[in-house]
Amino acid sequence: MSLSLLFASLLAFTPEAHAQACKEPAAVPSSTQVAWISRRTRRVPSGKVIEVVRVTDLRAWIRENGADETRLIQGLGMAPRSGGFASRFDYKVTVFDVQADWLCRPIAEGTDGADSYGVAVCGESDAKPLGHHKPGYTGCGYTLDTAASNRGLDVFRIRWSEASAWGFCVMPLDRFITGA
């Protein structure tokens, strides 16, 4: 394999290259359930933004890909391809009932507030990759499944204060997975 071909193939899997080939995200109903997956010890101040996925999408992903925590963390783009540290931590799922207009999509090249299939595009500061989601950040409004190197789940951002307005339910990730 030539060096230029190797270099080109490596570039094809970078988030920047993936963002240039964004696919359409799914439409969202006016109200929906979303899930925030995080390390068990992680806490968020009220005004901070969290990254969430629709519960229906998450359950469908688990049925299709299996009930493996590390694999799910990779599917969410929260761990590198090797899985690395993901298996060393306990995770939790926090489920919220939200209105679609409380959500925004993290689209890197989007216009702040523009409609993207029923959800506003995040402002520039909220569209950047969050620290614990950098491996799978695409800038397209969905994750990169780091294990399979393909499209993961549609993601959204929401402020904790808005997400928790109607209450929430927290459970260990393994319990959520076995009940999915």
PDB file of C-alpha atoms in Angstrom:
ATOM      1  CA  MET A   1       0.000   0.000   0.000  1.00  0.00           C
ATOM      2  CA  SER A   2       1.417   3.372  -0.938  1.00  0.00           C
ATOM      3  CA  LEU A   3       2.002   5.978   1.749  1.00  0.00           C
ATOM      4  CA  SER A   4      -0.437   8.423   0.144  1.00  0.00           C
ATOM      5  CA  LEU A   5      -3.193   5.782   0.047  1.00  0.00           C
ATOM      6  CA  LEU A   6      -2.563   4.942   3.702  1.00  0.00           C
ATOM      7  CA  PHE A   7      -2.682   8.636   4.647  1.00  0.00           C
ATOM      8  CA  ALA A   8      -5.910   9.144   2.681  1.00  0.00           C
ATOM      9  CA  SER A   9      -7.552   6.162   4.372  1.00  0.00           C
ATOM     10  CA  LEU A  10      -6.579   7.468   7.819  1.00  0.00           C
ATOM     11  CA  LEU A  11      -8.034  10.891   7.019  1.00  0.00           C
ATOM     12  CA  ALA A  12     -11.304   9.308   5.936  1.00  0.00           C
ATOM     13  CA  PHE A  13     -12.052   8.358   9.558  1.00  0.00           C
ATOM     14  CA  THR A  14     -11.347  11.724  11.182  1.00  0.00           C
ATOM     15  CA  PRO A  15     -14.312  13.674  12.560  1.00  0.00           C
ATOM     16  CA  GLU A  16     -13.497  16.542  10.188  1.00  0.00           C
ATOM     17  CA  ALA A  17     -13.705  14.309   7.115  1.00  0.00           C
ATOM     18  CA  HIS A  18     -16.850  12.658   8.435  1.00  0.00           C
ATOM     19  CA  ALA A  19     -18.504  16.071   8.944  1.00  0.00           C
ATOM     20  CA  GLN A  20     -18.038  16.872   5.262  1.00  0.00           C
ATOM     21  CA  ALA A  21     -20.207  13.864   4.396  1.00  0.00           C
ATOM     22  CA  CYS A  22     -23.015  14.338   6.943  1.00  0.00           C
ATOM     23  CA  LYS A  23     -26.176  12.325   6.467  1.00  0.00           C
ATOM     24  CA  GLU A  24     -29.610  13.552   7.460  1.00  0.00           C
ATOM     25  CA  PRO A  25     -30.579  13.090  11.106  1.00  0.00           C
ATOM     26  CA  ALA A  26     -33.982  11.682  12.038  1.00  0.00           C
ATOM     27  CA  ALA A  27     -37.004  13.885  12.743  1.00  0.00           C
ATOM     28  CA  VAL A  28     -38.031  14.310  16.384  1.00  0.00           C
ATOM     29  CA  PRO A  29     -41.601  14.432  17.744  1.00  0.00           C
ATOM     30  CA  SER A  30     -42.672  17.482  19.766  1.00  0.00           C
ATOM     31  CA  SER A  31     -42.108  15.617  23.053  1.00  0.00           C
ATOM     32  CA  THR A  32     -39.792  12.681  23.614  1.00  0.00           C
ATOM     33  CA  GLN A  33     -37.739  10.792  26.180  1.00  0.00           C
ATOM     34  CA  VAL A  34     -33.993  11.294  26.117  1.00  0.00           C
ATOM     35  CA  ALA A  35     -31.177   9.586  27.998  1.00  0.00           C
ATOM     36  CA  TRP A  36     -27.917  10.991  29.305  1.00  0.00           C
ATOM     37  CA  ILE A  37     -25.284   8.283  29.704  1.00  0.00           C
ATOM     38  CA  SER A  38     -22.417   9.214  31.998  1.00  0.00           C
ATOM     39  CA  ARG A  39     -19.946   7.809  34.464  1.00  0.00           C
ATOM     40  CA  ARG A  40     -21.673   6.964  37.718  1.00  0.00           C
ATOM     41  CA  THR A  41     -19.795   9.682  39.627  1.00  0.00           C
ATOM     42  CA  ARG A  42     -20.342  12.474  37.078  1.00  0.00           C
ATOM     43  CA  ARG A  43     -22.423  15.434  38.201  1.00  0.00           C
ATOM     44  CA  VAL A  44     -23.554  18.474  36.245  1.00  0.00           C
ATOM     45  CA  PRO A  45     -24.285  22.025  37.431  1.00  0.00           C
ATOM     46  CA  SER A  46     -27.769  23.313  36.573  1.00  0.00           C
ATOM     47  CA  GLY A  47     -26.705  25.631  33.744  1.00  0.00           C
ATOM     48  CA  LYS A  48     -24.390  23.157  32.003  1.00  0.00           C
ATOM     49  CA  VAL A  49     -25.167  21.432  28.720  1.00  0.00           C
ATOM     50  CA  ILE A  50     -25.349  17.641  28.505  1.00  0.00           C
ATOM     51  CA  GLU A  51     -25.405  15.393  25.450  1.00  0.00           C
ATOM     52  CA  VAL A  52     -28.422  13.086  25.191  1.00  0.00           C
ATOM     53  CA  VAL A  53     -29.875  10.482  22.830  1.00  0.00           C
ATOM     54  CA  ARG A  54     -33.488   9.442  22.324  1.00  0.00           C
ATOM     55  CA  VAL A  55     -34.451   6.484  24.516  1.00  0.00           C
ATOM     56  CA  THR A  56     -36.159   4.739  21.579  1.00  0.00           C
ATOM     57  CA  ASP A  57     -32.963   5.012  19.513  1.00  0.00           C
ATOM     58  CA  LEU A  58     -30.860   3.754  22.422  1.00  0.00           C
ATOM     59  CA  ARG A  59     -33.083   0.714  23.007  1.00  0.00           C
ATOM     60  CA  ALA A  60     -33.106  -0.098  19.282  1.00  0.00           C
ATOM     61  CA  TRP A  61     -29.289   0.132  19.200  1.00  0.00           C
ATOM     62  CA  ILE A  62     -29.019  -2.274  22.154  1.00  0.00           C
ATOM     63  CA  ARG A  63     -31.391  -4.792  20.535  1.00  0.00           C
ATOM     64  CA  GLU A  64     -29.410  -4.642  17.287  1.00  0.00           C
ATOM     65  CA  ASN A  65     -25.861  -4.610  18.706  1.00  0.00           C
ATOM     66  CA  GLY A  66     -26.152  -6.536  21.955  1.00  0.00           C
ATOM     67  CA  ALA A  67     -26.169  -5.813  25.674  1.00  0.00           C
ATOM     68  CA  ASP A  68     -22.496  -5.009  26.169  1.00  0.00           C
ATOM     69  CA  GLU A  69     -21.709  -1.846  28.159  1.00  0.00           C
ATOM     70  CA  THR A  70     -18.317  -1.178  26.586  1.00  0.00           C
ATOM     71  CA  ARG A  71     -19.718  -1.668  23.092  1.00  0.00           C
ATOM     72  CA  LEU A  72     -22.566   0.750  23.872  1.00  0.00           C
ATOM     73  CA  ILE A  73     -20.123   3.379  25.153  1.00  0.00           C
ATOM     74  CA  GLN A  74     -18.244   3.010  21.835  1.00  0.00           C
ATOM     75  CA  GLY A  75     -21.524   3.226  19.898  1.00  0.00           C
ATOM     76  CA  LEU A  76     -22.199   6.524  21.652  1.00  0.00           C
ATOM     77  CA  GLY A  77     -18.741   7.764  20.660  1.00  0.00           C
ATOM     78  CA  MET A  78     -17.620   8.077  24.281  1.00  0.00           C
ATOM     79  CA  ALA A  79     -14.665   5.671  24.048  1.00  0.00           C
ATOM     80  CA  PRO A  80     -11.941   5.002  21.487  1.00  0.00           C
ATOM     81  CA  ARG A  81     -12.099   2.114  19.027  1.00  0.00           C
ATOM     82  CA  SER A  82     -10.228  -0.198  21.402  1.00  0.00           C
ATOM     83  CA  GLY A  83     -12.726   0.473  24.195  1.00  0.00           C
ATOM     84  CA  GLY A  84      -9.809   1.559  26.343  1.00  0.00           C
ATOM     85  CA  PHE A  85     -10.928   2.940  29.663  1.00  0.00           C
ATOM     86  CA  ALA A  86     -14.668   2.339  29.138  1.00  0.00           C
ATOM     87  CA  SER A  87     -14.726  -1.056  30.835  1.00  0.00           C
ATOM     88  CA  ARG A  88     -13.010   0.300  33.961  1.00  0.00           C
ATOM     89  CA  PHE A  89     -15.879   2.606  34.954  1.00  0.00           C
ATOM     90  CA  ASP A  90     -19.445   2.175  36.099  1.00  0.00           C
ATOM     91  CA  TYR A  91     -21.992   4.115  34.056  1.00  0.00           C
ATOM     92  CA  LYS A  92     -25.481   5.378  34.730  1.00  0.00           C
ATOM     93  CA  VAL A  93     -28.423   6.379  32.550  1.00  0.00           C
ATOM     94  CA  THR A  94     -30.528   9.424  33.382  1.00  0.00           C
ATOM     95  CA  VAL A  95     -33.857   9.506  31.530  1.00  0.00           C
ATOM     96  CA  PHE A  96     -35.786  12.747  30.958  1.00  0.00           C
ATOM     97  CA  ASP A  97     -39.136  13.644  29.370  1.00  0.00           C
ATOM     98  CA  VAL A  98     -38.497  16.756  27.250  1.00  0.00           C
ATOM     99  CA  GLN A  99     -40.009  18.991  24.598  1.00  0.00           C
ATOM    100  CA  ALA A 100     -38.216  19.034  21.240  1.00  0.00           C
ATOM    101  CA  ASP A 101     -37.859  22.815  21.450  1.00  0.00           C
ATOM    102  CA  TRP A 102     -35.668  22.392  24.556  1.00  0.00           C
ATOM    103  CA  LEU A 103     -33.150  20.376  22.512  1.00  0.00           C
ATOM    104  CA  CYS A 104     -30.565  21.447  19.965  1.00  0.00           C
ATOM    105  CA  ARG A 105     -28.451  19.454  17.505  1.00  0.00           C
ATOM    106  CA  PRO A 106     -24.650  19.868  17.646  1.00  0.00           C
ATOM    107  CA  ILE A 107     -24.043  20.627  13.962  1.00  0.00           C
ATOM    108  CA  ALA A 108     -20.640  22.213  13.370  1.00  0.00           C
ATOM    109  CA  GLU A 109     -21.468  24.044  10.146  1.00  0.00           C
ATOM    110  CA  GLY A 110     -25.067  24.867  11.086  1.00  0.00           C
ATOM    111  CA  THR A 111     -26.717  28.226  11.630  1.00  0.00           C
ATOM    112  CA  ASP A 112     -27.607  28.900  15.269  1.00  0.00           C
ATOM    113  CA  GLY A 113     -31.329  28.283  15.785  1.00  0.00           C
ATOM    114  CA  ALA A 114     -32.013  26.974  12.260  1.00  0.00           C
ATOM    115  CA  ASP A 115     -34.438  24.046  12.108  1.00  0.00           C
ATOM    116  CA  SER A 116     -32.911  20.598  11.635  1.00  0.00           C
ATOM    117  CA  TYR A 117     -35.765  18.094  11.347  1.00  0.00           C
ATOM    118  CA  GLY A 118     -37.803  19.550  14.192  1.00  0.00           C
ATOM    119  CA  VAL A 119     -34.907  20.577  16.429  1.00  0.00           C
ATOM    120  CA  ALA A 120     -32.899  23.812  16.457  1.00  0.00           C
ATOM    121  CA  VAL A 121     -29.210  23.781  15.571  1.00  0.00           C
ATOM    122  CA  CYS A 122     -27.039  24.520  18.626  1.00  0.00           C
ATOM    123  CA  GLY A 123     -25.205  27.805  18.949  1.00  0.00           C
ATOM    124  CA  GLU A 124     -21.474  27.728  18.274  1.00  0.00           C
ATOM    125  CA  SER A 125     -20.431  27.224  21.914  1.00  0.00           C
ATOM    126  CA  ASP A 126     -22.909  24.357  22.436  1.00  0.00           C
ATOM    127  CA  ALA A 127     -22.057  22.647  19.118  1.00  0.00           C
ATOM    128  CA  LYS A 128     -18.421  21.944  20.028  1.00  0.00           C
ATOM    129  CA  PRO A 129     -17.376  18.452  21.157  1.00  0.00           C
ATOM    130  CA  LEU A 130     -17.889  17.820  24.863  1.00  0.00           C
ATOM    131  CA  GLY A 131     -14.833  16.463  26.655  1.00  0.00           C
ATOM    132  CA  HIS A 132     -16.161  12.955  27.262  1.00  0.00           C
ATOM    133  CA  HIS A 133     -17.636  12.659  23.737  1.00  0.00           C
ATOM    134  CA  LYS A 134     -14.638  13.759  21.648  1.00  0.00           C
ATOM    135  CA  PRO A 135     -13.795  10.325  20.166  1.00  0.00           C
ATOM    136  CA  GLY A 136     -17.188  10.113  18.446  1.00  0.00           C
ATOM    137  CA  TYR A 137     -17.923  13.778  17.713  1.00  0.00           C
ATOM    138  CA  THR A 138     -18.917  14.287  14.072  1.00  0.00           C
ATOM    139  CA  GLY A 139     -20.412  17.785  13.992  1.00  0.00           C
ATOM    140  CA  CYS A 140     -23.355  16.241  12.097  1.00  0.00           C
ATOM    141  CA  GLY A 141     -25.896  15.850  14.909  1.00  0.00           C
ATOM    142  CA  TYR A 142     -25.051  12.188  15.413  1.00  0.00           C
ATOM    143  CA  THR A 143     -22.181  10.194  16.880  1.00  0.00           C
ATOM    144  CA  LEU A 144     -19.469   8.166  15.230  1.00  0.00           C
ATOM    145  CA  ASP A 145     -19.620   4.573  16.453  1.00  0.00           C
ATOM    146  CA  THR A 146     -15.928   4.304  17.277  1.00  0.00           C
ATOM    147  CA  ALA A 147     -15.847   0.481  17.230  1.00  0.00           C
ATOM    148  CA  ALA A 148     -17.517   0.102  13.824  1.00  0.00           C
ATOM    149  CA  SER A 149     -16.308   3.416  12.319  1.00  0.00           C
ATOM    150  CA  ASN A 150     -19.787   4.239  11.066  1.00  0.00           C
ATOM    151  CA  ARG A 151     -22.734   6.404  12.002  1.00  0.00           C
ATOM    152  CA  GLY A 152     -23.890   6.043  15.583  1.00  0.00           C
ATOM    153  CA  LEU A 153     -26.954   7.556  17.245  1.00  0.00           C
ATOM    154  CA  ASP A 154     -28.526  10.975  16.727  1.00  0.00           C
ATOM    155  CA  VAL A 155     -27.439  13.241  19.586  1.00  0.00           C
ATOM    156  CA  PHE A 156     -28.827  16.377  21.111  1.00  0.00           C
ATOM    157  CA  ARG A 157     -27.701  18.942  23.628  1.00  0.00           C
ATOM    158  CA  ILE A 158     -29.837  20.317  26.425  1.00  0.00           C
ATOM    159  CA  ARG A 159     -29.195  22.350  29.553  1.00  0.00           C
ATOM    160  CA  TRP A 160     -29.576  20.320  32.737  1.00  0.00           C
ATOM    161  CA  SER A 161     -32.069  22.850  34.140  1.00  0.00           C
ATOM    162  CA  GLU A 162     -34.375  22.333  31.132  1.00  0.00           C
ATOM    163  CA  ALA A 163     -33.898  18.559  30.972  1.00  0.00           C
ATOM    164  CA  SER A 164     -34.783  18.122  34.638  1.00  0.00           C
ATOM    165  CA  ALA A 165     -37.814  20.455  34.574  1.00  0.00           C
ATOM    166  CA  TRP A 166     -40.292  17.541  34.493  1.00  0.00           C
ATOM    167  CA  GLY A 167     -38.186  15.249  36.674  1.00  0.00           C
ATOM    168  CA  PHE A 168     -35.868  12.398  35.782  1.00  0.00           C
ATOM    169  CA  CYS A 169     -35.025   8.779  36.547  1.00  0.00           C
ATOM    170  CA  VAL A 170     -31.482   7.511  37.193  1.00  0.00           C
ATOM    171  CA  MET A 171     -30.416   3.866  36.986  1.00  0.00           C
ATOM    172  CA  PRO A 172     -27.211   1.887  36.471  1.00  0.00           C
ATOM    173  CA  LEU A 173     -26.409   1.361  32.786  1.00  0.00           C
ATOM    174  CA  ASP A 174     -26.343  -2.423  33.185  1.00  0.00           C
ATOM    175  CA  ARG A 175     -29.912  -2.377  34.538  1.00  0.00           C
ATOM    176  CA  PHE A 176     -31.079  -0.214  31.629  1.00  0.00           C
ATOM    177  CA  ILE A 177     -29.382  -2.526  29.127  1.00  0.00           C
ATOM    178  CA  THR A 178     -30.934  -5.697  30.527  1.00  0.00           C
ATOM    179  CA  GLY A 179     -34.378  -4.075  30.482  1.00  0.00           C
ATOM    180  CA  ALA A 180     -34.046  -2.667  26.964  1.00  0.00           C
TER     181      ALA A 180
END
